[in-house]
Coordinates of C-alpha atoms in Angstrom, one line a residue:
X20 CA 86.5 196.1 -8.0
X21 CA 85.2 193.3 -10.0
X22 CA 83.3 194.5 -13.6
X23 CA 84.6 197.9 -12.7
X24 CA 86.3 200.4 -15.0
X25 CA 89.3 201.6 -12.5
X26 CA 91.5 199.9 -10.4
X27 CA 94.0 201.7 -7.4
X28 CA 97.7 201.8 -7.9
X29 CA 98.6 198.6 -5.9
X30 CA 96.2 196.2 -8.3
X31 CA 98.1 197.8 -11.5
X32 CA 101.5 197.1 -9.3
X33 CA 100.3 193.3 -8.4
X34 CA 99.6 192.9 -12.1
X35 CA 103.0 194.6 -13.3
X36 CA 104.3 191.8 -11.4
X37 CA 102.4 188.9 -12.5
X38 CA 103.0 189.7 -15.8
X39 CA 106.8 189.7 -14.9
X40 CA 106.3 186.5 -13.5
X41 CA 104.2 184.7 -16.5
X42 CA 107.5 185.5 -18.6
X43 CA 109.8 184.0 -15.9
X44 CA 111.3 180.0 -15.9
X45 CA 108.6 179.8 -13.2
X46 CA 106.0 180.6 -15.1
X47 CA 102.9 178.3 -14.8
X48 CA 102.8 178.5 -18.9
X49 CA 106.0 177.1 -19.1
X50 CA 107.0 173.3 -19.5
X51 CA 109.2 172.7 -16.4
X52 CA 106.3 174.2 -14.2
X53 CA 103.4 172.1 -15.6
X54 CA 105.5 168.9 -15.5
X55 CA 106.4 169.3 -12.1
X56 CA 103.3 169.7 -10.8
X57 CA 102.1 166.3 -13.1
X58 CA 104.9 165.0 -11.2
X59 CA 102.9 165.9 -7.7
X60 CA 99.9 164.7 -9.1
X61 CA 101.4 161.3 -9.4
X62 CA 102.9 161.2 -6.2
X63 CA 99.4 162.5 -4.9
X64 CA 98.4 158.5 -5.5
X65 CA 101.5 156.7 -4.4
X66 CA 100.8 156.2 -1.0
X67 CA 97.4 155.1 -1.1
X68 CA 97.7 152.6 -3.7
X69 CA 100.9 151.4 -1.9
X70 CA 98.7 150.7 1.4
X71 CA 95.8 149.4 -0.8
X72 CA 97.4 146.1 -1.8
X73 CA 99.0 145.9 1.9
X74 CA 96.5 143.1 2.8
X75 CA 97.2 141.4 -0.5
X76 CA 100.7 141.3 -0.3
X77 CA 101.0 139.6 3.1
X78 CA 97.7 137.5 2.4
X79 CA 98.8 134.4 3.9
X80 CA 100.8 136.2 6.8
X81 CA 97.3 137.8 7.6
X82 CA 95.6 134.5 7.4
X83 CA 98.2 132.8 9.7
X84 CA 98.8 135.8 12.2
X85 CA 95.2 137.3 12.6
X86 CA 93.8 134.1 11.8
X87 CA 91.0 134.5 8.7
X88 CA 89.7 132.8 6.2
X89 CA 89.5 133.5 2.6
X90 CA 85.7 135.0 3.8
X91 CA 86.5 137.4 6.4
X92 CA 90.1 138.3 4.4
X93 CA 88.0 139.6 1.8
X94 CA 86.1 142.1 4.2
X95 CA 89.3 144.3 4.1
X96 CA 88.6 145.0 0.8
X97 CA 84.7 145.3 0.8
X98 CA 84.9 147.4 3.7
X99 CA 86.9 150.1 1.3
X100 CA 84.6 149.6 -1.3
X101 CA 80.7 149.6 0.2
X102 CA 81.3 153.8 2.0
X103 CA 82.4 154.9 -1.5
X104 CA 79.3 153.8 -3.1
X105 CA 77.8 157.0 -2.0
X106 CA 81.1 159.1 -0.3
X107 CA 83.4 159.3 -3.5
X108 CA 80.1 160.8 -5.2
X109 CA 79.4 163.1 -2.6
X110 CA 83.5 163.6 -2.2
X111 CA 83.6 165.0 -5.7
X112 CA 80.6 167.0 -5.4
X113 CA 81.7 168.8 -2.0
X114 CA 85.2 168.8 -4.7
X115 CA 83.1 170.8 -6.8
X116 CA 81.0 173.2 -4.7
X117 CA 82.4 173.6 -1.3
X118 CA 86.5 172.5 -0.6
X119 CA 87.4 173.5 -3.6
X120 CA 89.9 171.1 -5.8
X121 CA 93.2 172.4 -3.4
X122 CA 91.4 171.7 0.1
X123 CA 89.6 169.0 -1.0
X124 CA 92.6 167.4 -2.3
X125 CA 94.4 168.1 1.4
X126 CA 91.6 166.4 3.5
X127 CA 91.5 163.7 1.3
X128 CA 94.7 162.5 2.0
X129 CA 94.3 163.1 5.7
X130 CA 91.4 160.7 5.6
X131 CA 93.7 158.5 4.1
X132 CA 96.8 158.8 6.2
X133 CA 94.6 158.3 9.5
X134 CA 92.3 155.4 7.7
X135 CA 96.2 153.7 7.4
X136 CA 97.2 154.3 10.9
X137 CA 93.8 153.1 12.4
X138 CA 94.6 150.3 10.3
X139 CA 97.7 149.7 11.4
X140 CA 96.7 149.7 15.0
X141 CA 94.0 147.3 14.4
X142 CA 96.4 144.8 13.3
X143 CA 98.5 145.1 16.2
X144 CA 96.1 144.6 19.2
X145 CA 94.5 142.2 16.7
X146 CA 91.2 144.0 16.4
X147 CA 89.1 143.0 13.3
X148 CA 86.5 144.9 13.9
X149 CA 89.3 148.0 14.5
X150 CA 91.1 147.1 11.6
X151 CA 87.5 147.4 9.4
X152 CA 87.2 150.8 10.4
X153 CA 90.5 151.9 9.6
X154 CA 89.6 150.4 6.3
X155 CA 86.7 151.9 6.7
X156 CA 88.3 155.7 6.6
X157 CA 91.3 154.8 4.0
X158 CA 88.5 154.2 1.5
X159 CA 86.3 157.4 2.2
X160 CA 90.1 159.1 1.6
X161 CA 91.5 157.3 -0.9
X162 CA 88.9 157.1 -3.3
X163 CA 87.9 160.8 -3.1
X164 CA 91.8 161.3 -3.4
X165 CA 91.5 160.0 -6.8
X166 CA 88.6 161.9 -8.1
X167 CA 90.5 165.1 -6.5
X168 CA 93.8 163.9 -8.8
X169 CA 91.7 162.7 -12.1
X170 CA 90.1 166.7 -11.7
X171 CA 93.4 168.3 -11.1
X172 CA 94.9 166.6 -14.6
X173 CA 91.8 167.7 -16.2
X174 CA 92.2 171.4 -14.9
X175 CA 96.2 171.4 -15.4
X176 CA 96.3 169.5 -19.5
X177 CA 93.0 169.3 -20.7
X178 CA 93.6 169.0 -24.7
X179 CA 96.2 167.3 -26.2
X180 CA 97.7 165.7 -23.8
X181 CA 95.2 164.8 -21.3
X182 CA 95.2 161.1 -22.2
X183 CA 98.8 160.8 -21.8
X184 CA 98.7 162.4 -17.8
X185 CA 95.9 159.8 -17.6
X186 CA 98.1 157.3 -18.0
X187 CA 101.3 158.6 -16.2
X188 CA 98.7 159.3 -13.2
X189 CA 97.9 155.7 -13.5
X190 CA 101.2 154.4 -14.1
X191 CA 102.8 156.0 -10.9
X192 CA 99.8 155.0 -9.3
X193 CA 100.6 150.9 -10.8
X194 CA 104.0 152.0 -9.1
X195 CA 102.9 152.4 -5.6
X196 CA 101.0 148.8 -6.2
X197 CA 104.2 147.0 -7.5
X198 CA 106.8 148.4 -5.1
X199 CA 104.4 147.2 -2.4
X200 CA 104.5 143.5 -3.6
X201 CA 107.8 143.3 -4.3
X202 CA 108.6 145.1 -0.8
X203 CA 106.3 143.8 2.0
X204 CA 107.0 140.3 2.2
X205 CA 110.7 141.1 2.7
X206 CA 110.0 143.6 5.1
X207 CA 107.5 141.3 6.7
X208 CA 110.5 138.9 6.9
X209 CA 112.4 141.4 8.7
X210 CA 110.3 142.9 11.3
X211 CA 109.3 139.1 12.4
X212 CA 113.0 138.8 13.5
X213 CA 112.1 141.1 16.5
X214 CA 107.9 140.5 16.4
X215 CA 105.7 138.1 16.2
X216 CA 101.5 137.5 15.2
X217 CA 99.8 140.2 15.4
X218 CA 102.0 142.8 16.6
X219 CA 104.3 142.5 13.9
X220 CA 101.5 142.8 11.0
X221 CA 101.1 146.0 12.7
X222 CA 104.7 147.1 13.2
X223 CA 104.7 146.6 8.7
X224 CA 101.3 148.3 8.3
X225 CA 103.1 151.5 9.9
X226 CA 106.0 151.6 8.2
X227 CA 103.7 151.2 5.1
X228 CA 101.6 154.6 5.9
X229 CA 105.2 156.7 5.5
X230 CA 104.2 156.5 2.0
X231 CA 101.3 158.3 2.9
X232 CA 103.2 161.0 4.6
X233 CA 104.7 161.6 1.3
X234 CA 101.8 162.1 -0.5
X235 CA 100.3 164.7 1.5
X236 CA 103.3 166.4 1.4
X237 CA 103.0 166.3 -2.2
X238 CA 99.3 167.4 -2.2
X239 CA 100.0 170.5 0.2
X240 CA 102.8 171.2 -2.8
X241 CA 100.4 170.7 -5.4
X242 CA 97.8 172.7 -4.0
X243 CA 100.3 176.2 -3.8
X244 CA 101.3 175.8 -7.2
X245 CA 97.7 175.7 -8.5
X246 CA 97.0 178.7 -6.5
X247 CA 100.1 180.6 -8.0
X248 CA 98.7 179.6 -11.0
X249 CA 95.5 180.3 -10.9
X250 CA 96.5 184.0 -10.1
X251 CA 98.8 184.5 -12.5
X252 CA 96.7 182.9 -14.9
X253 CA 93.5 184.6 -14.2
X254 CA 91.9 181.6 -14.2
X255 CA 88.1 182.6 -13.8
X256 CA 88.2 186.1 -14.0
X257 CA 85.6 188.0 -14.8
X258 CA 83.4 185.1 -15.3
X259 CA 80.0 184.3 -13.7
X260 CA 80.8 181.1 -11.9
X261 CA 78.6 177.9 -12.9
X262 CA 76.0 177.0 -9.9
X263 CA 76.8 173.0 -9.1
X264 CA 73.7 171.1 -7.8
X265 CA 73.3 167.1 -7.4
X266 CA 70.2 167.8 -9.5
X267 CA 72.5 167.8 -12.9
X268 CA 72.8 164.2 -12.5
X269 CA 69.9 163.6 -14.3
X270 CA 71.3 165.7 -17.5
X271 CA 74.3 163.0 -17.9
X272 CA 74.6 161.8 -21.0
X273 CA 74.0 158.3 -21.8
X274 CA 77.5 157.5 -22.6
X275 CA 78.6 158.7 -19.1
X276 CA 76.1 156.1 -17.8
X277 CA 77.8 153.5 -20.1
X278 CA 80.8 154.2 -19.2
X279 CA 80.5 154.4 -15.3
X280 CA 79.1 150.5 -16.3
X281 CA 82.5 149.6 -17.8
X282 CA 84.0 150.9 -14.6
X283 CA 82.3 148.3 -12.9
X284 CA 82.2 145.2 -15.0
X285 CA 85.8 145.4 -16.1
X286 CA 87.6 146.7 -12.9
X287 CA 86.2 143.6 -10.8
X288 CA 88.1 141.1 -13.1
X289 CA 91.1 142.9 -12.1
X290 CA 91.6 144.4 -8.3
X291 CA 89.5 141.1 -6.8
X292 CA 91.9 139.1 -8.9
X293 CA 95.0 140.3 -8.3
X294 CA 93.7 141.2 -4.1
X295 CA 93.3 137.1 -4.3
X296 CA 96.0 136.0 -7.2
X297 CA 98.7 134.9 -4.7
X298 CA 97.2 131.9 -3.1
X299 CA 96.1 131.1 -6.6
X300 CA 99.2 131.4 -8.3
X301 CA 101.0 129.0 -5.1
X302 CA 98.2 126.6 -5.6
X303 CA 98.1 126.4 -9.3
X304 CA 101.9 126.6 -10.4
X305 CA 103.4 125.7 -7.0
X306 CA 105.4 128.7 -6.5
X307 CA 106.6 130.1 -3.3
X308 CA 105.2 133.2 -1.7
X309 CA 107.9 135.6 -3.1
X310 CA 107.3 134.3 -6.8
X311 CA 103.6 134.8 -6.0
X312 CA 103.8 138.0 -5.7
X313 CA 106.1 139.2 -8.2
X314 CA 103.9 137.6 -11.1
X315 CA 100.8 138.9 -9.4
X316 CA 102.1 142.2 -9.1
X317 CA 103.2 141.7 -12.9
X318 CA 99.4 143.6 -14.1
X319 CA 100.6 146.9 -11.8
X320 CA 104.4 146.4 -13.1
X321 CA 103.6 146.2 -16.1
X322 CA 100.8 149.3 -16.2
X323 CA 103.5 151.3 -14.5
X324 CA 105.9 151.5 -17.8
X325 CA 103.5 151.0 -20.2
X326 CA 100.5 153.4 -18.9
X327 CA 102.0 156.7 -20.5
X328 CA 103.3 155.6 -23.4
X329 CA 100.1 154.3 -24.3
X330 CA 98.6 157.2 -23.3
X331 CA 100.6 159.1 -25.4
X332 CA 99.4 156.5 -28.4
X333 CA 95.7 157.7 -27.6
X334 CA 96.5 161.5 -27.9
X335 CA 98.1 161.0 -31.1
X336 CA 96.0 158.7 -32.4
X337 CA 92.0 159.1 -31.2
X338 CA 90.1 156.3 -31.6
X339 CA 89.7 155.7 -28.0
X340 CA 86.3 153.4 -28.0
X341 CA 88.1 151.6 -30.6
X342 CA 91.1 151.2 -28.2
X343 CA 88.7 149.9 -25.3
X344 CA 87.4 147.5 -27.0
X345 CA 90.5 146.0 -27.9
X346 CA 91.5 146.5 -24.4
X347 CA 88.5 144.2 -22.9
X348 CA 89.0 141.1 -25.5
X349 CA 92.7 141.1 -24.4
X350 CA 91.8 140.8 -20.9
X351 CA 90.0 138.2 -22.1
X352 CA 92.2 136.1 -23.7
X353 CA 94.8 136.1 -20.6
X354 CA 92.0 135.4 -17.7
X355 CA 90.6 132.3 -20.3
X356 CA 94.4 131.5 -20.5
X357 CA 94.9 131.5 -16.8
X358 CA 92.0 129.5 -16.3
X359 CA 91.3 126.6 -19.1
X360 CA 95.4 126.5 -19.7
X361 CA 99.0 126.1 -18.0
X362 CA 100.3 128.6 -19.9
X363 CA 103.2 130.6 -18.4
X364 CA 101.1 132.9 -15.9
X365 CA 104.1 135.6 -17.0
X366 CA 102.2 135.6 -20.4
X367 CA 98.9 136.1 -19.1
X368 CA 99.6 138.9 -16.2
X369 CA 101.7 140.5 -19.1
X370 CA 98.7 140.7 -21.5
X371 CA 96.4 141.9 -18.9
X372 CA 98.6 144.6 -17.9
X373 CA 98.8 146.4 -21.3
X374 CA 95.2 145.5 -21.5
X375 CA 95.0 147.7 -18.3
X376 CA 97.1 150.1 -19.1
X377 CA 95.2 150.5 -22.6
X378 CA 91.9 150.8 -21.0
X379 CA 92.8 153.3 -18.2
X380 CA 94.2 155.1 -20.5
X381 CA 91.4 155.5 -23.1
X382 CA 88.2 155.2 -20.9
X383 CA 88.7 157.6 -17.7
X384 CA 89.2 160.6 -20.5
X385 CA 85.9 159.5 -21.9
X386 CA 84.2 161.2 -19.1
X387 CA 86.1 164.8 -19.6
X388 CA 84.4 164.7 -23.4
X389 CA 81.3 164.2 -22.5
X390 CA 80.5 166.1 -19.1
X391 CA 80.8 170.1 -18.9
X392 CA 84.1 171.0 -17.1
X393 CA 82.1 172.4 -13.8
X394 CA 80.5 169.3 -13.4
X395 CA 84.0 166.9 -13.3
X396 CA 84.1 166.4 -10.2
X397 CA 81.0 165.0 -9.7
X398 CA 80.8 162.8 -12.8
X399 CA 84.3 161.4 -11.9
X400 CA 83.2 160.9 -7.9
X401 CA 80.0 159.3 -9.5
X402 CA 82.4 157.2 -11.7
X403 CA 84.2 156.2 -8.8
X404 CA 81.2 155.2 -7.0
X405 CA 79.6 152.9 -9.1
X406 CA 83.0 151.4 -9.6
X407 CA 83.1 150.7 -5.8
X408 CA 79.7 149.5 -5.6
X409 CA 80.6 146.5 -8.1
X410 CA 84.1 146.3 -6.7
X411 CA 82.7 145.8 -2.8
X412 CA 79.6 143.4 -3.9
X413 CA 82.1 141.1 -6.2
X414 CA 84.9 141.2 -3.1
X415 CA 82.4 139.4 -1.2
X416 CA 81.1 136.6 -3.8
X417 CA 84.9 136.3 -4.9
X418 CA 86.0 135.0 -1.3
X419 CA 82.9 133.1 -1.4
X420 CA 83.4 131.6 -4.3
X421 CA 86.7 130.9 -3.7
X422 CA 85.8 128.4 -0.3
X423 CA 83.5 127.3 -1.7
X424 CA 84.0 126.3 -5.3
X425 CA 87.8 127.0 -5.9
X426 CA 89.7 129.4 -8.0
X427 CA 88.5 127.9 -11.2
X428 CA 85.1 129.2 -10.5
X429 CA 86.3 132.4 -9.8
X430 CA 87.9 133.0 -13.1
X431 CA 84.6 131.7 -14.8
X432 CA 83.0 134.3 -12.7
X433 CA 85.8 137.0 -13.5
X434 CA 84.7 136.6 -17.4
X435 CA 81.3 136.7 -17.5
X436 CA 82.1 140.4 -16.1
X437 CA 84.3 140.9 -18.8
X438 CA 81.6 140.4 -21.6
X439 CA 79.1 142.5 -19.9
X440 CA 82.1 145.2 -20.2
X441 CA 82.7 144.1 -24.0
X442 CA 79.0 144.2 -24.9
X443 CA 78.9 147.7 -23.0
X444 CA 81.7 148.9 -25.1
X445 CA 79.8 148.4 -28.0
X446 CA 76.9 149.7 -27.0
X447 CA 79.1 153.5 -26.4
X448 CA 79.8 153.0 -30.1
X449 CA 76.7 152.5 -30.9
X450 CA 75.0 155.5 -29.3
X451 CA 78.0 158.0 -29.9
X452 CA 77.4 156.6 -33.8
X453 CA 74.1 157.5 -33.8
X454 CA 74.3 160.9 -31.3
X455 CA 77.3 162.5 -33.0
X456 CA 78.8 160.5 -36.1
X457 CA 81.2 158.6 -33.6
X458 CA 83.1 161.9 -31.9
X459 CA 83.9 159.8 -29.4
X460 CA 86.1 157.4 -31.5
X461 CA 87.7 160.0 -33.8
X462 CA 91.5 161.4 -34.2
X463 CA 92.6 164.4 -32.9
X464 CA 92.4 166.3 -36.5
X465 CA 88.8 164.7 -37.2
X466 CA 87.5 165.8 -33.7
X467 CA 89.0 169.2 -34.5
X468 CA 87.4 169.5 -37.5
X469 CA 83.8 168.5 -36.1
X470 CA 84.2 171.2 -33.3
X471 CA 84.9 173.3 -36.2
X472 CA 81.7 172.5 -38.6
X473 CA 79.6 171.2 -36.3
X474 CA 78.1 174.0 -33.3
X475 CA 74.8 174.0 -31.1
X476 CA 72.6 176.8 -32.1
X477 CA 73.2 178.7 -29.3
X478 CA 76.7 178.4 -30.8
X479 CA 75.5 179.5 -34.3
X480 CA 73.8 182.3 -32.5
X481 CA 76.7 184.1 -31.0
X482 CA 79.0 183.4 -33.7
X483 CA 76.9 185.9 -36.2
X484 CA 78.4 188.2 -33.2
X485 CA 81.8 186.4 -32.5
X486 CA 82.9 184.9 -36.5
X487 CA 86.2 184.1 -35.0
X488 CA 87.3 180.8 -34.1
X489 CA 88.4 179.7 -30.9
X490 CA 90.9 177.4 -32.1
X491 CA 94.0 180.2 -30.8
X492 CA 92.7 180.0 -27.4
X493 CA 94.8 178.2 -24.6
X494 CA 94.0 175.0 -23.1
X495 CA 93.4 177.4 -19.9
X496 CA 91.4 179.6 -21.4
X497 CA 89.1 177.2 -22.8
X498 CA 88.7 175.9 -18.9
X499 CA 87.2 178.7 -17.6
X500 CA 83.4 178.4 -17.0
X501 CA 81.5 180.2 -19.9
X502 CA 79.2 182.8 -19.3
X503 CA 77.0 185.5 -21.2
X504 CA 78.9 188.2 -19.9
X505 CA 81.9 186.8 -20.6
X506 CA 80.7 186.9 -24.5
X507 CA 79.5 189.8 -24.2
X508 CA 82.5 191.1 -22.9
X509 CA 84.7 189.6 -25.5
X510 CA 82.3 191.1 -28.4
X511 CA 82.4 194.7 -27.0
X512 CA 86.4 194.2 -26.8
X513 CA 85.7 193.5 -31.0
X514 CA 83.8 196.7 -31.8
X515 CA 85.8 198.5 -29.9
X516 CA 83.6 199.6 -27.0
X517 CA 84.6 200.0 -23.3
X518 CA 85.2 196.6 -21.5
X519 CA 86.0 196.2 -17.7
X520 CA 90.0 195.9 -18.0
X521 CA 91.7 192.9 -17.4
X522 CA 88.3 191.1 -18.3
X523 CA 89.4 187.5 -19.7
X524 CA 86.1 186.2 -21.8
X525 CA 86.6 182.9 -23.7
X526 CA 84.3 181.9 -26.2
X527 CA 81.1 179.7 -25.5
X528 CA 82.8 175.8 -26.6
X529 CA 80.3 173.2 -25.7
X530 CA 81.8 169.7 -24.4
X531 CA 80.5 166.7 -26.4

């Protein structure tokens, strides 16, 4: 009974064997166990950035086959974009409050493996309107898929290491994109041996939702290791639960709001680009379709080696508005290359890519220190919202812009974005400056030591009854939801009074 004083012979036996377990290779605690399910995290978000880039792989095959323009091309990727303006917000607040992170994570990728098929089957009886609302459901799945995966690396490795899973997440993720470019014009090449026009767009679409398949095997995985986990971890036990209402929006910080900006102005240089940067790299430098798409894919190569390594760089070295910043003007420097020069494009998409890689990796973990752990969901499916609402307005005026003014245009347009997400990245040091000395842009040991000196006074308040640090709790323990009782329960367990056994009670450790 939960809060009570006794428990019957089978509990004590379940427990007996849970403890067993925690001391086993198995055991969630352990290395091997963590890492393999990072490893299903990253697999979570293979397939659907594999499928994403589908229409931007085959570009001219679409345009020649289904026969579009530039315009209505575009639509494949606004259509994935406008539901998600308000769905990935409402996908990560049904993550929080209702599915659950495990469900939610399951039905995600359904909605994604059927978006891909409807797709698919658009294509084939050469249905735009059916192909739109396949598109349609892949981006109501896929994008709530990624606040479900940026939510499980925040549950599984918040702490040291959370910046580096960012950035493995996004580097398997850049994988999924690659493979896809360097992949789908061969295949293309193959199918139309046996197909033609429409019907063999389609036959490639569905051999591109297999990758799918695998992901959802990996997220019904996922999903039985967390629950093995979370019951030999304890994980919220004995705690009061947090209530989650669409209400706490209005208590976001600032900084959150700054940040959710950068998600737009930044991103919309880069997918838009790269969903349009084969035609422009055949038109500008005269290469052939193949070489098109192996230096446009160069930005997800390129993010796929380098996103964890420089993840790991930001966990060891803080600083991560510092490392944004740097990350924008970069970006900067290869799109003005790419438009005002005739510089090797390999330069330029090699830039942007560690510019990309840099930025994933120090932004999205932004969010996790400034929003309270039972609200992640719906701060990263806001995130993701606002990042869709630029990224399906800017789809439109890029294929626009593109009839009618020509690529050069576009990359003008691509960095005036980019300052609005420079000047934005100085307005986050600004305020975190002037809210809390620049936390935000501090090393590990420097944010350690704030934590340590500087407390809320609620916090002052119940260390008069709890002195101790909570520097030797685990990363685990610090992720539970806090709770008076929970204190409570902890200081009774220090005077040596009677406390409800098997009670876990971690410390009250505001997020800033």
């Amino acid at each position: 009974m939960e809060g009570g004083t006794m428990e019957n012979s089978e509990t004590t036996l379940d427990r007996s064997e849970d403890e067993i377990a925690l001391q086993g290779f198995c055991s969630p605690k352990r290395p091997p166990y963590r890492f393999l399910g990072l490893a299903l995290m990253c697999l979570l978000g293979f397939g659907s950035y594999f499928c994403f880039d589908n229409p931007g792989a085959l570009q001219d095959n679409f345009k020649s086959d289904l026969h579009m323009s530039t315009s209505k091309f575009v639509l494949l990727y606004s259509i994935y974009s406008w539901p998600n303006v308000i769905l990935c917000f409402i996908g990560g607040f049904l993550l929080d409050s209702i599915f659950g992170i495990r469900l939610g994570t399951v039905i995600y990728m359904g909605l994604t493996l059927i978006g891909q098929i409807i797709f698919a089957s658009g294509a084939m009886v050469d249905s735009f309107w059916l192909m739109m609302v396949g598109r349609f459901i892949f981006g109501i799945g896929a994008e709530s898929l990624a606040v479900a995966q940026n939510s499980y690396a925040v549950l599984w490795f918040k702490g040291k290491e959370l910046n580096m899973v960012f950035g493995l997440q996004l580097s398997f993720a850049r994988v999924g994109s690659t493979v896809n470019f360097l992949v789908m014009e061969p295949i293309y090449n193959y199918v139309s041996q046996y197909y033609k026009g429409p019907e063999c767009i389609g036959v490639v679409l569905f051999l591109a939702a297999g990758t799918c398949v695998m992901s959802m095997i990996c997220a019904c995985l996922l999903g039985l290791m967390d629950k093995r986990a979370e019951r030999l971890l304890r994980r919220g036990e004995g705690s009061e639960m947090q209530a989650v209402s669409l209400t706490d929006v209005k208590d976001f910080k600032l900084i959150f709001w700054l940040v959710a900006l950068i998600c737009i102005a930044y991103y919309v240089a880069i997918f838009p680009f790269v969903a349009l940067g084969k035609v422009f790299f055949e038109r500008k430098y005269e290469y052939d379709p193949s070489a098109a798409n192996t230096v446009n894919s160069l930005v997800y190569s390129i993010s796929a080696i380098a996103s964890p390594l420089l993840g790991y760089l930001v966990d060891k070295t803080g600083k991560n508005v510092s490392w944004v910043f740097l990350s924008i003007c970069v970006t900067i420097i290869a799109h003005g290359l790419l438009a005002f020069t005739y510089v090797n494009p390999y330069v330029c998409m090699v830039l942007m890519g560690l510019a990309y890689s840099m930025l994933a990796s120090s932004l999205w973990p932004l969010i996790a220190l400034v929003t309270p752990e039972y609200q992640l969901g719906t701060a990263y499916g806001i995130a993701q919202s606002v990042q869709n609402l630029g990224l399906a307005i800017v789809s439109i005026l890029a294929g626009i812009i593109v009839d009618k003014g020509g690529y050069l245009m576009l990359e003008m347009f691509f960095l005036g974005w980019l300052w609005v997400s420079l000047i934005t990245a100085a307005a986050i040091w600004l305020s975190d400056i002037a809210t809390s000395g620049g936390y935000l842009n501090m090393t590990p040991g420097q944010r350690e030591r704030y934590e340590t000196v500087r407390c809320t006074p609620e916090s002052l308040e119940r260390e008069k009854l709890l002195p101790e640090c909570s520097a030797d709790l685990s990363a685990d323990e610090l992720m539970q939801p806090q709770s008076d009782s929970s204190i409570r329960n902890r200081y009774l367990s220090r005077i040596g009074a009677m406390v409800p056994p098997h009670v876990k009670t971690p410390i009250h450790r505001p997020l800033r």
